[in-house]
Short mmCIF file of N, CA and C in Angstrom, two decimals:
data_model
loop_
_atom_site.label_atom_id
_atom_site.label_comp_id
_atom_site.label_asym_id
_atom_site.label_seq_id
_atom_site.Cartn_x
_atom_site.Cartn_y
_atom_site.Cartn_z
N MET A 3 18.44 -2.42 1.91
CA MET A 3 17.00 -2.43 2.13
C MET A 3 16.72 -1.94 3.53
N ARG A 4 15.73 -1.11 3.66
CA ARG A 4 15.38 -0.54 4.95
C ARG A 4 13.94 -0.87 5.28
N THR A 5 13.72 -1.36 6.50
CA THR A 5 12.36 -1.58 6.95
C THR A 5 12.01 -0.45 7.88
N PHE A 6 10.90 0.26 7.60
CA PHE A 6 10.58 1.38 8.46
C PHE A 6 9.26 1.19 9.17
N ALA A 7 9.08 1.99 10.23
CA ALA A 7 7.96 1.83 11.15
C ALA A 7 6.63 2.13 10.51
N ILE A 8 5.58 1.56 11.07
CA ILE A 8 4.22 1.71 10.55
C ILE A 8 3.40 2.58 11.49
N ALA A 9 2.61 3.51 10.93
CA ALA A 9 1.69 4.31 11.74
C ALA A 9 0.27 3.96 11.36
N ALA A 10 -0.64 3.88 12.31
CA ALA A 10 -2.01 3.43 12.03
C ALA A 10 -2.93 4.57 11.67
N VAL A 11 -3.88 4.32 10.78
CA VAL A 11 -4.98 5.23 10.49
C VAL A 11 -6.20 4.33 10.41
N ALA A 12 -7.18 4.64 11.26
CA ALA A 12 -8.41 3.84 11.40
C ALA A 12 -8.10 2.48 11.92
N LEU A 13 -7.46 1.68 11.60
CA LEU A 13 -6.90 0.45 12.21
C LEU A 13 -5.77 0.03 11.36
N LEU A 14 -5.40 -0.02 10.41
CA LEU A 14 -4.26 -0.22 9.61
C LEU A 14 -4.33 -1.38 8.66
N THR A 15 -3.97 -1.13 7.72
CA THR A 15 -3.54 -2.23 6.92
C THR A 15 -2.36 -1.70 6.21
N ALA A 16 -1.48 -2.49 1.28
CA ALA A 16 -1.28 -2.99 0.82
C ALA A 16 -0.81 -2.21 0.17
N PHE A 17 2.71 -1.59 -1.21
CA PHE A 17 2.68 -1.76 -2.60
C PHE A 17 4.12 -1.93 -3.14
N VAL A 18 5.19 -4.24 -4.66
CA VAL A 18 6.02 -3.27 -5.34
C VAL A 18 7.18 -3.98 -5.99
N LEU A 19 7.42 -3.77 -7.06
CA LEU A 19 8.55 -4.32 -7.77
C LEU A 19 9.21 -3.20 -8.55
N ALA A 20 10.47 -3.35 -8.81
CA ALA A 20 11.21 -2.24 -9.42
C ALA A 20 10.83 -2.05 -10.88
N GLY A 21 10.93 -0.79 -11.34
CA GLY A 21 10.73 -0.49 -12.76
C GLY A 21 12.06 -0.22 -13.42
N CYS A 22 12.02 0.43 -14.56
CA CYS A 22 13.24 0.72 -15.31
C CYS A 22 13.78 2.09 -14.93
N ALA A 23 15.06 2.28 -15.15
CA ALA A 23 15.68 3.57 -14.84
C ALA A 23 15.13 4.65 -15.76
N THR A 24 15.14 5.90 -15.25
CA THR A 24 14.66 7.01 -16.06
C THR A 24 15.82 7.94 -16.38
N ASP A 25 15.58 8.91 -17.20
CA ASP A 25 16.59 9.84 -17.66
C ASP A 25 17.09 10.72 -16.52
N GLU A 26 18.38 10.60 -16.19
CA GLU A 26 18.94 11.35 -15.09
C GLU A 26 18.84 12.85 -15.34
N GLU A 27 18.91 13.30 -16.60
CA GLU A 27 18.85 14.72 -16.89
C GLU A 27 17.49 15.30 -16.56
N GLU A 28 16.47 14.47 -16.55
CA GLU A 28 15.12 14.94 -16.24
C GLU A 28 14.95 15.18 -14.74
N GLY A 29 15.88 14.66 -13.93
CA GLY A 29 15.77 14.81 -12.49
C GLY A 29 14.64 14.00 -11.90
N THR A 30 14.35 12.84 -12.52
CA THR A 30 13.28 11.99 -12.02
C THR A 30 13.80 10.60 -11.71
N GLY A 31 13.06 9.89 -10.91
CA GLY A 31 13.34 8.49 -10.61
C GLY A 31 12.03 7.73 -10.65
N ARG A 32 12.11 6.42 -10.76
CA ARG A 32 10.89 5.61 -10.84
C ARG A 32 10.59 5.00 -9.48
N VAL A 33 9.32 5.11 -9.08
CA VAL A 33 8.83 4.48 -7.86
C VAL A 33 7.79 3.44 -8.24
N SER A 34 7.95 2.22 -7.73
CA SER A 34 7.00 1.14 -7.98
C SER A 34 6.38 0.68 -6.67
N PHE A 35 5.09 0.31 -6.73
CA PHE A 35 4.38 -0.20 -5.57
C PHE A 35 3.91 -1.62 -5.85
N ALA A 36 4.02 -2.50 -4.85
CA ALA A 36 3.44 -3.83 -4.96
C ALA A 36 3.05 -4.29 -3.57
N VAL A 37 2.31 -5.39 -3.51
CA VAL A 37 1.90 -5.95 -2.23
C VAL A 37 2.29 -7.40 -2.13
N THR A 38 2.47 -7.87 -0.91
CA THR A 38 2.63 -9.28 -0.61
C THR A 38 1.85 -9.52 0.67
N ASP A 39 1.92 -10.75 1.24
CA ASP A 39 1.12 -10.98 2.43
C ASP A 39 1.79 -11.91 3.41
N ALA A 40 1.35 -11.77 4.67
CA ALA A 40 1.59 -12.79 5.69
C ALA A 40 0.37 -13.70 5.65
N PRO A 41 0.55 -15.03 5.68
CA PRO A 41 -0.56 -15.95 5.37
C PRO A 41 -1.60 -16.07 6.48
N THR A 42 -2.73 -16.67 6.11
CA THR A 42 -3.76 -17.06 7.06
C THR A 42 -4.14 -18.51 6.76
N ASP A 43 -4.51 -19.26 7.80
CA ASP A 43 -4.83 -20.68 7.63
C ASP A 43 -6.30 -20.94 7.37
N ASP A 44 -7.14 -19.90 7.44
CA ASP A 44 -8.58 -20.11 7.41
C ASP A 44 -9.21 -20.03 6.02
N TYR A 45 -8.47 -19.55 5.01
CA TYR A 45 -9.05 -19.27 3.71
C TYR A 45 -8.24 -19.90 2.57
N SER A 46 -8.96 -20.25 1.50
CA SER A 46 -8.30 -20.77 0.30
C SER A 46 -7.76 -19.64 -0.56
N TYR A 47 -8.51 -18.54 -0.63
CA TYR A 47 -8.01 -17.34 -1.28
C TYR A 47 -8.64 -16.11 -0.63
N VAL A 48 -7.94 -15.00 -0.75
CA VAL A 48 -8.42 -13.72 -0.24
C VAL A 48 -8.17 -12.69 -1.33
N ASN A 49 -9.24 -12.28 -2.02
CA ASN A 49 -9.12 -11.28 -3.08
C ASN A 49 -9.33 -9.89 -2.51
N VAL A 50 -8.32 -9.05 -2.63
CA VAL A 50 -8.36 -7.69 -2.11
C VAL A 50 -8.30 -6.71 -3.28
N THR A 51 -9.24 -5.77 -3.34
CA THR A 51 -9.29 -4.77 -4.41
C THR A 51 -8.68 -3.46 -3.92
N PHE A 52 -7.61 -3.05 -4.57
CA PHE A 52 -6.94 -1.78 -4.28
C PHE A 52 -7.34 -0.76 -5.34
N SER A 53 -7.42 0.53 -4.96
CA SER A 53 -7.84 1.53 -5.93
C SER A 53 -6.85 2.66 -6.14
N ARG A 54 -6.03 2.96 -5.17
CA ARG A 54 -5.18 4.15 -5.31
C ARG A 54 -4.01 4.07 -4.34
N ALA A 55 -2.90 4.70 -4.71
CA ALA A 55 -1.75 4.82 -3.81
C ALA A 55 -1.05 6.14 -4.08
N ALA A 56 -0.53 6.76 -3.04
CA ALA A 56 0.17 8.03 -3.18
C ALA A 56 1.29 8.12 -2.16
N ILE A 57 2.30 8.92 -2.46
CA ILE A 57 3.38 9.18 -1.52
C ILE A 57 3.48 10.69 -1.30
N HIS A 58 4.06 11.07 -0.17
CA HIS A 58 4.13 12.48 0.19
C HIS A 58 5.55 13.00 0.04
N ARG A 59 5.69 14.11 -0.69
CA ARG A 59 7.00 14.72 -0.90
C ARG A 59 7.24 15.82 0.12
N SER A 60 8.46 15.81 0.71
CA SER A 60 8.85 16.85 1.64
C SER A 60 9.20 18.11 0.87
N GLY A 61 8.71 19.26 1.36
CA GLY A 61 9.04 20.52 0.70
C GLY A 61 10.33 21.12 1.20
N ASP A 62 10.58 20.96 2.51
CA ASP A 62 11.78 21.56 3.09
C ASP A 62 12.54 20.58 3.96
N GLY A 63 12.32 19.29 3.72
CA GLY A 63 13.01 18.28 4.49
C GLY A 63 12.24 17.84 5.71
N GLY A 64 11.15 18.55 6.06
CA GLY A 64 10.36 18.18 7.23
C GLY A 64 9.31 17.15 6.88
N ASP A 65 8.78 16.49 7.90
CA ASP A 65 7.73 15.49 7.72
C ASP A 65 6.38 16.11 8.00
N SER A 66 5.38 15.71 7.19
CA SER A 66 4.03 16.24 7.38
C SER A 66 3.03 15.23 6.91
N ASP A 67 1.83 15.26 7.49
CA ASP A 67 0.76 14.37 7.06
C ASP A 67 0.11 14.84 5.78
N GLY A 68 0.30 16.09 5.40
CA GLY A 68 -0.36 16.62 4.21
C GLY A 68 -1.85 16.79 4.46
N ASN A 69 -2.57 17.12 3.40
CA ASN A 69 -4.01 17.33 3.49
C ASN A 69 -4.73 16.37 2.57
N GLU A 70 -6.00 16.16 2.87
CA GLU A 70 -6.81 15.29 2.03
C GLU A 70 -8.20 15.89 1.92
N THR A 71 -8.75 15.91 0.70
CA THR A 71 -10.06 16.47 0.49
C THR A 71 -11.13 15.48 0.94
N GLU A 72 -12.40 15.92 0.95
CA GLU A 72 -13.47 15.07 1.43
C GLU A 72 -13.66 13.83 0.56
N ASP A 73 -13.33 13.92 -0.72
CA ASP A 73 -13.49 12.76 -1.60
C ASP A 73 -12.28 11.85 -1.56
N GLY A 74 -11.31 12.13 -0.67
CA GLY A 74 -10.16 11.24 -0.51
C GLY A 74 -8.98 11.59 -1.38
N ASN A 75 -9.10 12.61 -2.23
CA ASN A 75 -7.99 12.98 -3.10
C ASN A 75 -6.95 13.77 -2.32
N GLU A 76 -5.69 13.45 -2.58
CA GLU A 76 -4.63 14.15 -1.88
C GLU A 76 -4.42 15.53 -2.49
N THR A 77 -4.05 16.48 -1.64
CA THR A 77 -3.77 17.82 -2.10
C THR A 77 -2.41 18.26 -1.59
N ALA A 78 -1.82 19.22 -2.26
CA ALA A 78 -0.55 19.76 -1.80
C ALA A 78 -0.77 20.53 -0.51
N ASP A 79 0.24 20.50 0.38
CA ASP A 79 0.14 21.31 1.57
C ASP A 79 1.21 22.39 1.50
N ASP A 80 1.41 23.12 2.59
CA ASP A 80 2.32 24.25 2.53
C ASP A 80 3.58 24.03 3.35
N ASP A 81 4.15 22.81 3.25
CA ASP A 81 5.42 22.54 3.93
C ASP A 81 6.55 23.32 3.31
N GLY A 82 6.41 23.71 2.06
CA GLY A 82 7.47 24.38 1.34
C GLY A 82 7.32 24.08 -0.13
N ALA A 83 8.23 24.65 -0.95
CA ALA A 83 8.14 24.45 -2.39
C ALA A 83 8.19 22.97 -2.73
N GLY A 84 7.27 22.53 -3.56
CA GLY A 84 7.27 21.16 -4.06
C GLY A 84 6.64 20.15 -3.13
N ALA A 85 6.18 20.57 -1.95
CA ALA A 85 5.60 19.62 -1.00
C ALA A 85 4.22 19.20 -1.45
N GLY A 86 3.82 18.00 -1.09
CA GLY A 86 2.46 17.56 -1.38
C GLY A 86 2.40 16.09 -1.75
N TRP A 87 1.19 15.62 -2.01
CA TRP A 87 0.94 14.22 -2.36
C TRP A 87 1.08 14.00 -3.86
N ILE A 88 1.67 12.87 -4.21
CA ILE A 88 1.85 12.48 -5.61
C ILE A 88 1.23 11.10 -5.79
N THR A 89 0.26 11.00 -6.70
CA THR A 89 -0.41 9.72 -6.95
C THR A 89 0.48 8.81 -7.78
N ILE A 90 0.68 7.60 -7.29
CA ILE A 90 1.48 6.59 -8.00
C ILE A 90 0.56 5.59 -8.70
N VAL A 91 -0.51 5.20 -8.03
CA VAL A 91 -1.48 4.25 -8.57
C VAL A 91 -2.85 4.90 -8.56
N ASN A 92 -3.54 4.86 -9.70
CA ASN A 92 -4.87 5.45 -9.77
C ASN A 92 -5.82 4.56 -10.57
N THR A 93 -5.58 3.25 -10.51
CA THR A 93 -6.44 2.28 -11.18
C THR A 93 -6.81 1.18 -10.21
N THR A 94 -8.00 0.63 -10.38
CA THR A 94 -8.47 -0.43 -9.49
C THR A 94 -7.89 -1.76 -9.92
N ARG A 95 -7.42 -2.52 -8.92
CA ARG A 95 -6.84 -3.83 -9.23
C ARG A 95 -7.14 -4.79 -8.09
N THR A 96 -7.56 -6.01 -8.44
CA THR A 96 -7.86 -7.04 -7.44
C THR A 96 -6.75 -8.08 -7.43
N VAL A 97 -6.28 -8.40 -6.22
CA VAL A 97 -5.15 -9.30 -6.05
C VAL A 97 -5.51 -10.40 -5.06
N ASP A 98 -5.22 -11.68 -5.40
CA ASP A 98 -5.36 -12.78 -4.45
C ASP A 98 -4.09 -12.81 -3.60
N LEU A 99 -4.17 -12.29 -2.39
CA LEU A 99 -2.99 -12.18 -1.55
C LEU A 99 -2.43 -13.54 -1.15
N LEU A 100 -3.29 -14.55 -0.98
CA LEU A 100 -2.78 -15.87 -0.61
C LEU A 100 -1.98 -16.50 -1.73
N ALA A 101 -2.34 -16.23 -2.97
CA ALA A 101 -1.56 -16.74 -4.09
C ALA A 101 -0.15 -16.16 -4.07
N LEU A 102 -0.04 -14.91 -3.66
CA LEU A 102 1.29 -14.29 -3.56
C LEU A 102 2.14 -15.02 -2.53
N HIS A 103 1.53 -15.39 -1.41
CA HIS A 103 2.28 -16.12 -0.38
C HIS A 103 2.71 -17.49 -0.89
N ARG A 104 1.78 -18.19 -1.56
CA ARG A 104 2.10 -19.52 -2.07
C ARG A 104 3.24 -19.47 -3.07
N ASN A 105 3.30 -18.41 -3.86
CA ASN A 105 4.34 -18.28 -4.89
C ASN A 105 5.56 -17.49 -4.40
N ASN A 106 5.52 -17.05 -3.14
CA ASN A 106 6.63 -16.30 -2.55
C ASN A 106 7.01 -15.11 -3.43
N THR A 107 6.01 -14.30 -3.76
CA THR A 107 6.24 -13.17 -4.65
C THR A 107 5.43 -11.97 -4.20
N ALA A 108 5.54 -10.88 -4.95
CA ALA A 108 4.75 -9.67 -4.71
C ALA A 108 4.06 -9.29 -6.01
N GLU A 109 2.96 -8.55 -5.89
CA GLU A 109 2.18 -8.13 -7.07
C GLU A 109 2.35 -6.64 -7.28
N THR A 110 2.82 -6.26 -8.46
CA THR A 110 2.96 -4.84 -8.77
C THR A 110 1.59 -4.21 -9.00
N LEU A 111 1.34 -3.12 -8.31
CA LEU A 111 0.08 -2.41 -8.47
C LEU A 111 0.21 -1.19 -9.37
N GLY A 112 1.41 -0.69 -9.54
CA GLY A 112 1.63 0.46 -10.40
C GLY A 112 2.98 1.10 -10.13
N PHE A 113 3.32 2.05 -11.00
CA PHE A 113 4.57 2.78 -10.84
C PHE A 113 4.41 4.15 -11.49
N ALA A 114 5.33 5.03 -11.15
CA ALA A 114 5.31 6.37 -11.76
C ALA A 114 6.72 6.95 -11.72
N ASP A 115 7.02 7.77 -12.71
CA ASP A 115 8.27 8.53 -12.72
C ASP A 115 7.99 9.86 -12.05
N ILE A 116 8.70 10.13 -10.96
CA ILE A 116 8.43 11.32 -10.17
C ILE A 116 9.72 12.10 -9.95
N GLU A 117 9.57 13.32 -9.47
CA GLU A 117 10.72 14.18 -9.22
C GLU A 117 11.60 13.59 -8.13
N ALA A 118 12.89 13.59 -8.35
CA ALA A 118 13.83 13.11 -7.34
C ALA A 118 13.73 13.95 -6.09
N GLY A 119 13.96 13.35 -4.93
CA GLY A 119 13.91 14.09 -3.68
C GLY A 119 13.56 13.21 -2.51
N HIS A 120 13.26 13.87 -1.39
CA HIS A 120 12.96 13.19 -0.14
C HIS A 120 11.45 13.02 0.02
N TYR A 121 11.04 11.80 0.37
CA TYR A 121 9.63 11.49 0.55
C TYR A 121 9.41 10.81 1.90
N GLN A 122 8.24 11.05 2.47
CA GLN A 122 7.86 10.32 3.66
C GLN A 122 6.36 10.09 3.64
N GLN A 123 5.97 8.94 4.08
CA GLN A 123 4.59 8.50 4.17
C GLN A 123 4.04 7.98 2.85
N ILE A 124 3.37 6.85 2.95
CA ILE A 124 2.68 6.21 1.84
C ILE A 124 1.23 6.05 2.26
N ARG A 125 0.32 6.29 1.35
CA ARG A 125 -1.10 6.14 1.64
C ARG A 125 -1.72 5.34 0.50
N PHE A 126 -2.47 4.27 0.83
CA PHE A 126 -3.18 3.55 -0.22
C PHE A 126 -4.50 3.01 0.32
N TYR A 127 -5.32 2.52 -0.61
CA TYR A 127 -6.74 2.32 -0.32
C TYR A 127 -7.22 0.93 -0.74
N VAL A 128 -7.96 0.28 0.18
CA VAL A 128 -8.60 -1.01 -0.08
C VAL A 128 -10.09 -0.75 -0.24
N ASP A 129 -10.68 -1.20 -1.36
CA ASP A 129 -12.10 -0.94 -1.63
C ASP A 129 -13.00 -2.12 -1.31
N ALA A 130 -12.53 -3.35 -1.53
CA ALA A 130 -13.39 -4.52 -1.35
C ALA A 130 -12.55 -5.76 -1.07
N VAL A 131 -13.16 -6.73 -0.37
CA VAL A 131 -12.48 -8.00 -0.06
C VAL A 131 -13.48 -9.14 -0.13
N THR A 132 -13.11 -10.20 -0.87
CA THR A 132 -13.88 -11.45 -0.86
C THR A 132 -12.91 -12.59 -0.61
N ALA A 133 -13.42 -13.64 0.03
CA ALA A 133 -12.56 -14.78 0.37
C ALA A 133 -13.38 -16.06 0.32
N VAL A 134 -12.67 -17.20 0.24
CA VAL A 134 -13.31 -18.51 0.31
C VAL A 134 -12.76 -19.26 1.52
N LYS A 135 -13.66 -19.74 2.38
CA LYS A 135 -13.25 -20.46 3.58
C LYS A 135 -12.77 -21.87 3.24
N LYS A 136 -11.70 -22.28 3.90
CA LYS A 136 -11.21 -23.65 3.72
C LYS A 136 -12.18 -24.66 4.31
N SER A 137 -12.83 -24.32 5.41
CA SER A 137 -13.65 -25.27 6.15
C SER A 137 -14.84 -25.80 5.36
N ASP A 138 -15.53 -24.92 4.62
CA ASP A 138 -16.74 -25.37 3.92
C ASP A 138 -16.84 -24.87 2.48
N GLY A 139 -15.84 -24.14 1.99
CA GLY A 139 -15.84 -23.66 0.61
C GLY A 139 -16.77 -22.49 0.35
N SER A 140 -17.34 -21.92 1.40
CA SER A 140 -18.27 -20.80 1.22
C SER A 140 -17.51 -19.51 0.92
N THR A 141 -18.17 -18.64 0.14
CA THR A 141 -17.59 -17.35 -0.21
C THR A 141 -18.03 -16.30 0.80
N VAL A 142 -17.09 -15.50 1.26
CA VAL A 142 -17.36 -14.46 2.24
C VAL A 142 -17.05 -13.11 1.61
N THR A 143 -18.04 -12.22 1.63
CA THR A 143 -17.81 -10.83 1.22
C THR A 143 -17.65 -10.00 2.49
N MET A 144 -16.48 -9.41 2.65
CA MET A 144 -16.17 -8.71 3.89
C MET A 144 -16.47 -7.22 3.77
N THR A 145 -16.90 -6.64 4.86
CA THR A 145 -17.04 -5.18 4.90
C THR A 145 -15.66 -4.58 5.14
N VAL A 146 -15.47 -3.37 4.62
CA VAL A 146 -14.20 -2.66 4.79
C VAL A 146 -14.51 -1.32 5.44
N PRO A 147 -14.58 -1.28 6.79
CA PRO A 147 -14.98 -0.03 7.46
C PRO A 147 -14.01 1.11 7.24
N SER A 148 -12.73 0.80 7.12
CA SER A 148 -11.75 1.84 6.80
C SER A 148 -10.65 1.19 5.98
N GLY A 149 -10.62 1.51 4.70
CA GLY A 149 -9.64 0.90 3.83
C GLY A 149 -8.42 1.76 3.60
N VAL A 150 -8.25 2.80 4.40
CA VAL A 150 -7.10 3.68 4.23
C VAL A 150 -5.91 3.09 4.96
N ILE A 151 -4.82 2.93 4.26
CA ILE A 151 -3.58 2.42 4.83
C ILE A 151 -2.55 3.53 4.79
N LYS A 152 -1.89 3.76 5.90
CA LYS A 152 -0.97 4.89 5.99
C LYS A 152 0.29 4.43 6.73
N THR A 153 1.43 4.68 6.15
CA THR A 153 2.69 4.31 6.79
C THR A 153 3.53 5.55 7.04
N SER A 154 4.43 5.44 8.02
CA SER A 154 5.38 6.52 8.28
C SER A 154 6.77 6.06 7.88
N GLY A 155 7.75 6.92 8.01
CA GLY A 155 9.11 6.61 7.59
C GLY A 155 9.48 7.48 6.41
N SER A 156 10.72 7.42 5.99
CA SER A 156 11.16 8.28 4.90
C SER A 156 12.09 7.52 3.97
N PHE A 157 12.19 8.02 2.74
CA PHE A 157 13.08 7.44 1.75
C PHE A 157 13.40 8.50 0.71
N THR A 158 14.43 8.25 -0.07
CA THR A 158 14.87 9.19 -1.09
C THR A 158 14.74 8.57 -2.46
N VAL A 159 14.17 9.31 -3.40
CA VAL A 159 14.11 8.90 -4.80
C VAL A 159 15.27 9.58 -5.52
N GLU A 160 16.18 8.78 -6.06
CA GLU A 160 17.36 9.31 -6.75
C GLU A 160 17.04 9.56 -8.22
N ALA A 161 17.63 10.61 -8.77
CA ALA A 161 17.48 10.90 -10.19
C ALA A 161 18.06 9.74 -11.00
N GLY A 162 17.28 9.23 -11.94
CA GLY A 162 17.73 8.13 -12.77
C GLY A 162 17.68 6.78 -12.09
N GLY A 163 17.16 6.71 -10.87
CA GLY A 163 17.15 5.45 -10.12
C GLY A 163 15.78 4.81 -10.03
N ASN A 164 15.74 3.69 -9.34
CA ASN A 164 14.51 2.95 -9.08
C ASN A 164 14.33 2.79 -7.57
N THR A 165 13.17 3.09 -7.08
CA THR A 165 12.85 2.88 -5.68
C THR A 165 11.73 1.85 -5.60
N THR A 166 11.98 0.76 -4.89
CA THR A 166 11.01 -0.31 -4.77
C THR A 166 10.44 -0.31 -3.36
N ILE A 167 9.13 -0.19 -3.25
CA ILE A 167 8.45 -0.19 -1.96
C ILE A 167 7.57 -1.44 -1.88
N THR A 168 7.86 -2.31 -0.93
CA THR A 168 7.10 -3.55 -0.78
C THR A 168 6.32 -3.51 0.53
N VAL A 169 5.02 -3.66 0.45
CA VAL A 169 4.16 -3.61 1.62
C VAL A 169 3.55 -4.99 1.85
N GLU A 170 3.73 -5.51 3.06
CA GLU A 170 3.15 -6.79 3.43
C GLU A 170 1.89 -6.57 4.24
N ILE A 171 0.79 -7.20 3.84
CA ILE A 171 -0.46 -7.13 4.57
C ILE A 171 -0.60 -8.39 5.42
N ASP A 172 -0.81 -8.21 6.70
CA ASP A 172 -0.99 -9.32 7.64
C ASP A 172 -2.46 -9.72 7.66
N LEU A 173 -2.80 -10.79 6.94
CA LEU A 173 -4.20 -11.19 6.80
C LEU A 173 -4.82 -11.62 8.13
N ASP A 174 -4.06 -12.36 8.95
CA ASP A 174 -4.61 -12.80 10.24
C ASP A 174 -5.01 -11.62 11.11
N GLN A 175 -4.26 -10.54 11.06
CA GLN A 175 -4.58 -9.35 11.84
C GLN A 175 -5.65 -8.49 11.18
N SER A 176 -5.79 -8.62 9.87
CA SER A 176 -6.72 -7.76 9.12
C SER A 176 -8.15 -8.27 9.13
N ILE A 177 -8.34 -9.59 9.25
CA ILE A 177 -9.68 -10.19 9.14
C ILE A 177 -10.23 -10.52 10.51
N ARG A 178 -11.45 -10.02 10.79
CA ARG A 178 -12.15 -10.31 12.04
C ARG A 178 -13.59 -10.70 11.72
N CYS A 179 -14.02 -11.88 12.24
CA CYS A 179 -15.36 -12.39 11.97
C CYS A 179 -16.14 -12.60 13.26
N ASN A 180 -17.46 -12.41 13.18
CA ASN A 180 -18.37 -12.73 14.29
C ASN A 180 -19.69 -13.18 13.68
N ASN A 181 -20.73 -13.27 14.51
CA ASN A 181 -22.03 -13.76 14.03
C ASN A 181 -22.65 -12.86 12.97
N GLN A 182 -22.22 -11.62 12.92
CA GLN A 182 -22.78 -10.67 11.95
C GLN A 182 -21.99 -10.60 10.65
N GLY A 183 -20.91 -11.36 10.55
CA GLY A 183 -20.13 -11.38 9.32
C GLY A 183 -18.66 -11.08 9.57
N CYS A 184 -17.94 -10.82 8.49
CA CYS A 184 -16.49 -10.58 8.56
C CYS A 184 -16.15 -9.16 8.14
N ARG A 185 -15.15 -8.60 8.83
CA ARG A 185 -14.66 -7.26 8.51
C ARG A 185 -13.19 -7.36 8.14
N PHE A 186 -12.79 -6.53 7.19
CA PHE A 186 -11.38 -6.44 6.80
C PHE A 186 -10.88 -5.05 7.16
N THR A 187 -10.03 -5.01 8.17
CA THR A 187 -9.43 -3.75 8.59
C THR A 187 -7.94 -3.87 8.30
N PRO A 188 -7.45 -3.28 7.21
CA PRO A 188 -6.10 -3.52 6.74
C PRO A 188 -5.04 -3.29 7.82
N HIS A 189 -4.16 -4.28 7.95
CA HIS A 189 -3.07 -4.21 8.92
C HIS A 189 -1.77 -4.56 8.20
N ILE A 190 -0.78 -3.69 8.34
CA ILE A 190 0.51 -3.91 7.67
C ILE A 190 1.44 -4.72 8.56
N GLY A 191 2.04 -5.74 7.96
CA GLY A 191 3.07 -6.51 8.67
C GLY A 191 4.39 -5.77 8.65
N ARG A 192 4.81 -5.33 7.47
CA ARG A 192 6.07 -4.59 7.35
C ARG A 192 6.08 -3.82 6.03
N VAL A 193 6.97 -2.85 5.96
CA VAL A 193 7.20 -2.10 4.72
C VAL A 193 8.70 -2.11 4.47
N ASP A 194 9.09 -2.56 3.29
CA ASP A 194 10.50 -2.58 2.90
C ASP A 194 10.72 -1.60 1.75
N VAL A 195 11.77 -0.81 1.86
CA VAL A 195 12.12 0.14 0.81
C VAL A 195 13.52 -0.16 0.31
N ASP A 196 13.63 -0.40 -0.98
CA ASP A 196 14.92 -0.63 -1.63
C ASP A 196 15.20 0.60 -2.48
N GLU A 197 16.13 1.44 -2.02
CA GLU A 197 16.40 2.70 -2.72
C GLU A 197 17.57 2.53 -3.70
#
């Protein structure tokens, strides 16, 4: 298992459990995304809605940020043959991150069978956050000024193999409240890759 460094976009913040092996002759491997969390003491639950996740494939072994269209969709860039963004998760899912901590587990958000090769950077998106305060039981709907989460580092998807990417969201670092309300700016605690 390898833990790799995190790079911030907008302020930072959520993917992963292993899937089944794929046909080695197809030259593909399975990549799964899931989330877990570092706990917070202020809330009974924190529901986070994720909408999409993608990884970036190296075209010639080099690292690149790739390109993104105005609507947030990833596009291929010109690093070399086969380079570009590959969507792994494209469905909306809401997860109670505190329940994951209580159960010492991770929540699978999606998986995909993709071409074997070298990949670097993961990008995923938080759309909405609601929570319940322990102090008075009130429900808080948080604003999400930038829900884009971006990590750096690299990993290899082997033909016929499974790659598990686990992303931990640090809730204490992600949630900031003042007299005008609460904001959720996703912050990653760590990213673990099991190749």
